[in-house]
Short mmCIF file of C-alpha atoms and ligand atoms in Angstrom, two decimals:
data_model
loop_
_atom_site.label_atom_id
_atom_site.label_comp_id
_atom_site.label_asym_id
_atom_site.label_seq_id
_atom_site.Cartn_x
_atom_site.Cartn_y
_atom_site.Cartn_z
CA UNK A 5 108.57 98.34 73.09
CA UNK A 6 110.03 95.39 74.99
CA UNK A 7 111.90 96.65 78.02
CA UNK A 8 114.35 94.08 79.37
CA UNK A 9 116.66 96.51 81.17
CA UNK A 10 114.89 96.60 84.53
CA UNK A 11 118.08 96.30 86.56
CA UNK A 12 119.27 99.61 85.09
CA UNK A 13 115.99 101.24 86.02
CA UNK A 14 112.27 100.51 85.88
CA UNK A 15 109.40 102.44 84.34
CA UNK A 16 107.72 104.22 87.24
CA UNK A 17 104.41 102.66 88.31
CA UNK A 18 101.35 104.85 87.59
CA UNK A 19 100.16 104.75 91.19
CA UNK A 20 103.63 105.77 92.45
CA UNK A 21 103.65 108.74 90.10
CA UNK A 22 100.12 109.65 91.12
CA UNK A 23 101.16 109.56 94.80
CA UNK A 24 104.14 111.78 94.00
CA UNK A 25 101.95 114.33 92.19
CA UNK A 26 99.31 114.41 94.92
CA UNK A 27 101.89 115.00 97.67
CA UNK A 28 103.59 117.74 95.63
CA UNK A 29 100.32 119.62 95.43
CA UNK A 30 98.68 118.84 98.77
CA UNK A 31 101.66 118.96 101.11
CA UNK A 32 103.67 122.07 100.25
CA UNK A 33 105.13 122.58 103.74
CA UNK A 34 108.67 121.77 104.81
CA UNK A 35 108.33 119.00 107.41
CA UNK A 36 110.74 120.87 109.61
CA UNK A 37 108.64 124.09 109.67
CA UNK A 38 106.79 124.81 112.89
CA UNK A 39 103.52 126.01 111.34
CA UNK A 40 100.46 123.99 110.42
CA UNK A 41 101.66 123.12 106.91
CA UNK A 42 104.96 121.91 108.29
CA UNK A 43 103.28 119.77 110.93
CA UNK A 44 100.96 118.24 108.33
CA UNK A 45 103.96 117.32 106.17
CA UNK A 46 105.88 115.97 109.16
CA UNK A 47 102.96 113.71 110.09
CA UNK A 48 102.87 112.27 106.57
CA UNK A 49 106.63 111.86 106.55
CA UNK A 50 106.59 109.95 109.86
CA UNK A 51 103.70 107.78 108.70
CA UNK A 52 105.56 106.96 105.45
CA UNK A 53 108.82 106.26 107.25
CA UNK A 54 107.15 103.87 109.67
CA UNK A 55 105.52 102.00 106.76
CA UNK A 56 108.77 101.90 104.78
CA UNK A 57 110.48 100.51 107.88
CA UNK A 58 107.73 97.92 108.30
CA UNK A 59 108.05 96.71 104.69
CA UNK A 60 111.81 96.34 105.15
CA UNK A 61 111.64 94.75 108.61
CA UNK A 62 113.63 97.58 110.23
CA UNK A 63 112.96 100.43 112.68
CA UNK A 64 111.86 103.91 111.59
CA UNK A 65 114.92 105.32 113.34
CA UNK A 66 117.12 103.18 111.05
CA UNK A 67 115.91 104.79 107.80
CA UNK A 68 118.08 107.47 106.17
CA UNK A 69 116.80 109.03 102.94
CA UNK A 70 119.38 109.64 100.23
CA UNK A 71 119.29 110.48 96.52
CA UNK A 72 119.90 106.84 95.56
CA UNK A 73 122.05 103.81 96.19
CA UNK A 74 125.18 105.58 94.92
CA UNK A 75 124.83 108.13 97.70
CA UNK A 76 123.91 105.44 100.24
CA UNK A 77 127.04 103.48 99.31
CA UNK A 78 129.24 106.58 99.48
CA UNK A 79 127.71 107.55 102.82
CA UNK A 80 128.36 104.23 104.48
CA UNK A 81 131.83 103.58 103.06
CA UNK A 82 133.21 107.06 103.72
CA UNK A 83 131.14 107.48 106.90
CA UNK A 84 132.53 104.31 108.49
CA UNK A 85 136.05 104.77 107.13
CA UNK A 86 136.52 108.29 108.44
CA UNK A 87 134.74 107.69 111.76
CA UNK A 88 136.61 104.51 112.61
CA UNK A 89 140.07 105.03 111.09
CA UNK A 90 141.49 104.84 114.62
CA UNK A 91 140.25 101.21 114.79
CA UNK A 92 141.88 100.10 111.55
CA UNK A 93 142.32 100.91 107.89
CA UNK A 94 141.18 97.80 106.02
CA UNK A 95 137.95 97.33 104.08
CA UNK A 96 136.88 94.11 102.36
CA UNK A 97 134.75 94.06 99.21
CA UNK A 98 134.57 92.05 95.96
CA UNK A 99 134.94 92.51 92.22
CA UNK A 100 131.21 91.88 91.84
CA UNK A 101 130.35 95.23 93.37
CA UNK A 102 128.75 98.20 91.66
CA UNK A 103 130.95 101.09 90.51
CA UNK A 104 129.64 103.24 93.40
CA UNK A 105 131.39 100.81 95.77
CA UNK A 106 134.51 100.20 93.69
CA UNK A 107 135.13 103.87 92.90
CA UNK A 108 134.54 104.90 96.52
CA UNK A 109 137.01 102.21 97.62
CA UNK A 110 139.58 103.61 95.16
CA UNK A 111 139.04 107.06 96.66
CA UNK A 112 139.51 105.66 100.17
CA UNK A 113 142.67 103.90 99.01
CA UNK A 114 144.11 107.30 98.08
CA UNK A 115 143.28 108.39 101.62
CA UNK A 116 145.27 105.71 103.39
CA UNK A 117 142.83 102.81 103.50
CA UNK A 118 143.68 99.32 102.22
CA UNK A 119 141.03 97.51 100.18
CA UNK A 120 141.02 93.71 100.17
CA UNK A 121 139.07 92.05 97.34
CA UNK A 122 137.67 88.71 98.41
CA UNK A 123 137.78 85.87 95.86
CA UNK A 124 134.60 84.61 94.23
CA UNK A 125 133.83 80.95 93.56
CA UNK A 126 133.00 79.61 90.09
CA UNK A 127 129.27 80.06 90.81
CA UNK A 128 129.80 83.72 91.71
CA UNK A 129 129.38 83.32 95.45
CA UNK A 130 131.88 84.84 97.85
CA UNK A 131 134.67 82.42 98.81
CA UNK A 132 133.98 82.21 102.53
CA UNK A 133 137.32 80.62 103.42
CA UNK A 134 139.12 83.42 101.61
CA UNK A 135 136.94 85.95 103.46
CA UNK A 136 137.92 84.37 106.79
CA UNK A 137 141.59 84.62 105.87
CA UNK A 138 141.27 88.29 104.90
CA UNK A 139 139.47 89.35 108.09
CA UNK A 140 141.77 90.97 110.63
CA UNK A 141 141.60 93.21 113.68
CA UNK A 142 142.29 96.09 111.28
CA UNK A 143 139.19 95.38 109.16
CA UNK A 144 136.54 98.00 109.87
CA UNK A 145 134.00 97.22 107.14
CA UNK A 146 132.92 94.41 104.82
CA UNK A 147 130.76 95.48 101.88
CA UNK A 148 129.09 92.83 99.72
CA UNK A 149 126.02 93.12 97.46
CA UNK A 150 123.13 90.78 98.28
CA UNK A 151 122.68 90.41 94.51
CA UNK A 152 125.18 91.90 92.07
CA UNK A 153 123.94 94.00 89.19
CA UNK A 154 125.63 92.15 86.33
CA UNK A 155 125.26 88.43 86.96
CA UNK A 156 122.50 88.58 89.54
CA UNK A 157 124.31 86.19 91.90
CA UNK A 158 122.57 85.89 95.23
CA UNK A 159 125.07 85.85 98.09
CA UNK A 160 124.79 83.88 101.31
CA UNK A 161 124.43 86.96 103.50
CA UNK A 162 123.85 84.93 106.68
CA UNK A 163 127.13 83.03 106.33
CA UNK A 164 129.09 86.17 105.45
CA UNK A 165 127.54 87.91 108.45
CA UNK A 166 128.59 85.07 110.78
CA UNK A 167 132.20 85.53 109.68
CA UNK A 168 132.06 89.31 110.11
CA UNK A 169 130.41 88.97 113.55
CA UNK A 170 133.55 87.22 114.83
CA UNK A 171 135.10 90.71 114.68
CA UNK A 172 132.98 93.01 116.88
CA UNK A 173 134.76 96.15 115.67
CA UNK A 174 133.96 95.43 112.03
CA UNK A 175 130.67 96.45 110.38
CA UNK A 176 128.82 94.66 107.61
CA UNK A 177 127.30 96.62 104.71
CA UNK A 178 125.03 95.02 102.13
CA UNK A 179 124.22 96.73 98.86
CA UNK A 180 120.68 95.46 98.42
CA UNK A 181 119.83 97.57 95.36
CA UNK A 182 119.25 94.57 93.08
CA UNK A 183 117.73 92.46 95.84
CA UNK A 184 115.00 94.58 97.37
CA UNK A 185 111.56 93.60 96.05
CA UNK A 186 113.02 90.48 94.41
CA UNK A 187 114.26 88.36 97.32
CA UNK A 188 113.91 88.64 101.09
CA UNK A 189 116.82 90.27 102.88
CA UNK A 190 117.05 89.98 106.67
CA UNK A 191 118.46 93.18 108.17
CA UNK A 192 119.19 91.35 111.46
CA UNK A 193 122.35 89.96 109.86
CA UNK A 194 123.46 93.37 108.61
CA UNK A 195 124.62 96.77 109.94
CA UNK A 196 124.00 98.91 106.83
CA UNK A 197 121.90 98.33 103.73
CA UNK A 198 121.63 100.45 100.53
CA UNK A 199 118.93 100.64 97.89
CA UNK A 200 117.37 102.83 95.17
CA UNK A 201 113.66 103.22 94.64
CA UNK A 202 113.77 103.51 90.84
CA UNK A 203 114.76 99.83 90.65
CA UNK A 204 111.35 98.86 92.05
CA UNK A 205 109.05 101.09 89.95
CA UNK A 206 109.60 104.03 92.30
CA UNK A 207 110.84 107.50 91.47
CA UNK A 208 114.35 108.32 90.36
CA UNK A 209 116.17 110.54 92.85
CA UNK A 210 115.52 108.71 96.10
CA UNK A 211 117.28 105.87 97.83
CA UNK A 212 117.62 104.56 101.34
CA UNK A 213 120.47 103.79 103.64
CA UNK A 214 119.34 101.56 106.48
CA UNK A 215 121.69 101.92 109.43
CA UNK A 216 121.51 100.08 112.77
CA UNK A 217 120.35 102.80 115.12
CA UNK A 218 123.20 102.51 117.63
CA UNK A 219 125.98 102.94 115.05
CA UNK A 220 127.39 106.44 114.57
CA UNK A 221 129.11 107.35 111.28
CA UNK A 222 130.58 110.52 109.81
CA UNK A 223 128.25 112.56 107.61
CA UNK A 224 128.78 112.73 103.88
CA UNK A 225 126.46 115.72 103.56
CA UNK A 226 126.43 118.37 106.25
CA UNK A 227 123.56 120.75 106.79
CA UNK A 228 120.54 121.39 108.92
CA UNK A 229 118.47 118.62 110.40
CA UNK A 230 116.51 116.85 107.71
CA UNK A 231 114.69 113.58 108.37
CA UNK A 232 117.84 112.39 110.14
CA UNK A 233 121.03 114.11 111.26
CA UNK A 234 122.94 112.00 108.72
CA UNK A 235 121.85 113.85 105.64
CA UNK A 236 121.04 117.55 105.60
CA UNK A 237 118.52 119.07 103.18
CA UNK A 238 114.77 119.65 103.09
CA UNK A 239 113.02 116.27 103.33
CA UNK A 240 111.84 115.25 99.84
CA UNK A 241 108.34 114.41 101.01
CA UNK A 242 106.79 113.51 97.61
CA UNK A 243 109.71 111.14 96.94
CA UNK A 244 109.46 109.66 100.44
CA UNK A 245 105.72 108.98 100.19
CA UNK A 246 106.09 107.58 96.67
CA UNK A 247 108.75 105.20 98.05
CA UNK A 248 106.26 103.90 100.58
CA UNK A 249 103.88 103.30 97.67
CA UNK A 250 106.53 101.48 95.61
CA UNK A 251 107.38 99.20 98.54
CA UNK A 252 103.70 98.62 99.28
CA UNK A 253 103.21 97.37 95.71
CA UNK A 254 106.17 95.03 95.58
CA UNK A 255 107.06 93.71 99.03
CA UNK A 256 103.98 91.52 99.67
CA UNK A 257 104.42 89.87 96.26
CA UNK A 258 108.09 88.83 96.32
CA UNK A 259 107.45 85.06 96.22
CA UNK A 260 104.68 85.23 93.64
CA UNK A 261 106.69 87.53 91.35
CA UNK A 262 109.83 85.40 91.74
CA UNK A 263 108.02 82.27 90.55
CA UNK A 264 106.51 84.14 87.63
CA UNK A 265 109.84 85.64 86.51
CA UNK A 266 111.42 82.20 86.86
CA UNK A 267 109.17 80.99 84.04
CA UNK A 268 110.21 83.88 81.79
CA UNK A 269 113.85 83.24 82.66
CA UNK A 270 113.66 79.51 81.88
CA UNK A 271 112.20 80.18 78.46
CA UNK A 272 114.88 82.71 77.54
CA UNK A 273 117.73 80.58 78.91
CA UNK A 274 116.59 77.47 77.06
CA UNK A 275 116.54 79.50 73.85
CA UNK A 276 119.97 81.10 74.39
CA UNK A 277 121.54 77.72 75.15
CA UNK A 278 120.76 76.60 71.58
CA UNK A 279 123.35 78.97 70.09
CA UNK A 280 126.92 77.71 69.69
CA UNK A 281 128.49 81.10 70.19
CA UNK A 282 126.45 82.06 73.23
CA UNK A 283 128.10 81.61 76.60
CA UNK A 284 125.72 81.82 79.55
CA UNK A 285 127.42 83.80 82.31
CA UNK A 286 124.65 83.71 84.90
CA UNK A 287 125.21 80.83 87.27
CA UNK A 288 122.85 78.55 89.15
CA UNK A 289 123.13 81.07 92.00
CA UNK A 290 121.81 83.93 89.85
CA UNK A 291 118.30 85.14 90.55
CA UNK A 292 115.89 84.74 87.61
CA UNK A 293 115.56 88.51 87.14
CA UNK A 294 119.03 88.77 85.57
CA UNK A 295 120.36 86.79 82.61
CA UNK A 296 123.95 87.53 81.66
CA UNK A 297 125.47 85.99 78.54
CA UNK A 298 128.16 86.66 75.94
CA UNK A 299 127.89 86.25 72.20
CA UNK A 300 131.43 85.38 71.14
CA UNK A 301 132.04 86.98 67.77
CA UNK A 302 129.59 89.87 67.96
CA UNK A 303 130.42 93.11 69.73
CA UNK A 304 127.89 93.64 72.55
CA UNK A 305 127.27 97.28 71.52
CA UNK A 306 126.50 96.18 67.96
CA UNK A 307 124.08 93.55 69.21
CA UNK A 308 122.35 95.88 71.64
CA UNK A 309 121.86 98.58 68.99
CA UNK A 310 120.55 96.03 66.49
CA UNK A 311 118.00 94.89 69.10
CA UNK A 312 117.15 98.52 69.80
CA UNK A 313 116.28 98.92 66.10
CA UNK A 314 113.59 96.31 66.80
CA UNK A 315 112.40 98.27 69.86
CA UNK A 316 113.89 95.77 72.32
CA UNK A 317 116.02 97.18 75.15
CA UNK A 318 118.76 95.16 76.80
CA UNK A 319 122.12 96.17 78.24
CA UNK A 320 125.87 95.72 77.93
CA UNK A 321 126.81 94.88 81.53
CA UNK A 322 125.64 97.39 84.16
CA UNK A 323 124.57 100.85 82.95
CA UNK A 324 126.94 102.49 85.43
CA UNK A 325 130.08 100.42 84.93
CA UNK A 326 133.20 101.78 83.34
CA UNK A 327 135.59 100.17 80.83
CA UNK A 328 134.98 97.53 78.16
CA UNK A 329 135.45 94.39 80.17
CA UNK A 330 133.09 93.31 82.91
CA UNK A 331 135.08 92.84 86.13
CA UNK A 332 132.24 90.79 87.57
CA UNK A 333 132.16 88.36 84.65
CA UNK A 334 135.97 88.24 84.61
CA UNK A 335 136.05 87.50 88.36
CA UNK A 336 134.17 84.27 87.67
CA UNK A 337 135.35 83.10 84.26
CA UNK A 338 138.86 84.64 84.09
CA UNK A 339 138.35 84.94 80.33
CA UNK A 340 138.78 88.27 78.51
CA UNK A 341 136.73 87.22 75.49
CA UNK A 342 133.75 86.29 77.64
CA UNK A 343 134.04 89.33 79.91
CA UNK A 344 134.34 91.86 77.05
CA UNK A 345 131.25 90.41 75.31
CA UNK A 346 128.82 90.31 78.19
CA UNK A 347 125.21 91.31 77.67
CA UNK A 348 122.53 91.59 80.33
CA UNK A 349 118.81 90.97 80.08
CA UNK A 350 117.02 92.12 83.21
CA UNK A 351 113.41 91.14 83.71
CA UNK A 352 110.60 92.38 85.91
CA UNK A 353 107.30 90.90 87.01
CA UNK A 354 105.63 93.28 84.56
CA UNK A 355 107.22 91.55 81.55
CA UNK A 356 105.05 88.99 79.78
CA UNK A 357 105.53 85.61 78.08
CA UNK A 358 104.39 87.25 74.84
CA UNK A 359 107.30 89.67 75.12
CA UNK A 360 109.63 86.76 75.79
CA UNK A 361 108.40 84.95 72.67
CA UNK A 362 108.85 88.05 70.53
CA UNK A 363 112.30 88.54 72.02
CA UNK A 364 113.27 84.98 71.13
CA UNK A 365 112.22 85.43 67.49
CA UNK A 366 113.97 88.77 67.10
CA UNK A 367 117.07 87.50 68.88
CA UNK A 368 117.35 84.72 66.31
CA UNK A 369 116.96 87.14 63.43
CA UNK A 370 119.51 89.64 64.76
CA UNK A 371 121.97 86.91 65.79
CA UNK A 372 121.95 85.30 62.33
CA UNK A 373 122.18 88.64 60.57
CA UNK A 374 125.20 89.79 62.57
CA UNK A 375 126.96 86.43 62.90
CA UNK A 376 126.71 85.46 59.27
CA UNK A 377 126.75 88.91 57.60
CA UNK A 378 129.51 87.88 55.19
N1 LIG B 4 124.30 99.26 93.57
C1 LIG B 4 123.84 98.38 92.67
C2 LIG B 4 124.02 96.91 92.92
C3 LIG B 4 123.19 98.84 91.52
O1 LIG B 4 122.72 97.97 90.63
C4 LIG B 4 123.05 100.24 91.32
C5 LIG B 4 122.37 100.78 90.07
N2 LIG B 4 122.79 100.24 88.88
C6 LIG B 4 123.56 101.10 92.30
C7 LIG B 4 124.18 100.57 93.40
C8 LIG B 4 123.47 102.58 92.15
O2 LIG B 4 122.14 102.99 92.15
P1 LIG B 4 121.77 104.48 91.67
O3 LIG B 4 122.25 104.59 90.27
O4 LIG B 4 120.29 104.52 91.78
O5 LIG B 4 122.46 105.41 92.58
#
């Protein structure tokens, strides 16, 4: 199997799974119980939270556990919107965002909020002048992904933050789901940050929302005290500890892994560029982990299934997006043919050059078979 769909999810690391299993068996207590088993679990939870915070460069008190980035995104968008509707009713986001942002914005729109979509430049970066012109005293939140899931464009978070900081009543949320473990993200520039652990070889079912400790938002989930007051429910200790493990494995190696994946990326890109009907959608601002391209003349589903027959797994746009056309690709190229044919390869540091070479050979075979079948 060649797995090139790591932005959809990763295969859990053995040591992460082992950690999960051990905690399930050895720490049965609810960390909120007063007895010995509860205290033992609470100690491990606090230790894990402080390490998670350290890896992310944030405070323990800023970590909120969720079920994944979808919940983190819902929590911050709805939590800010409903808490601060007296301040204003405008939210700024972009067409590069994940469906968990876009769909939540549509829901908020039905509830009286106005969503402004900031323009993107031809390299996929946010148009900062347009952002400045959209900002107003009624804007309560700006939500932009550090790296989007389809094209992998890395945004200039510092510059966006500077613009948002001109408006003290407006918060800045960064969806860092595709960035964490791949590039460094500085939480100092940000008020809220979302992520999912299964994107970095962690377990499915846990994500984080990092929230500046002095900001109060409305709860999405009400219930008893969990790890924080922001999300009720028994703390998922095995998932929490396994998240610490996943971060421990990846965070110290960001630069090394980036350089390695860059080599894999270069090889694939140089091969794809040889084909007349291939349009490379990733830009020079895309991180090497994501390669987005369109094969004009072959339906992306047909191509993906033909590759699957060869035990190679790639993706048509993001696994969670809806509709045939990619809004992210369209936002940059304004071309329906390109945006309805987009395909995504997403790499990880665990992929090898051997896999890349096999991919290149099979790609050629499948491309020629489907392109020239008549
Ligand atoms: N944001 C981005 C940028 C993503 O790539 C994803 C996952 N595709 C999510 C949010 C949602 O993550 P999850 O499915 O783990 O909730």
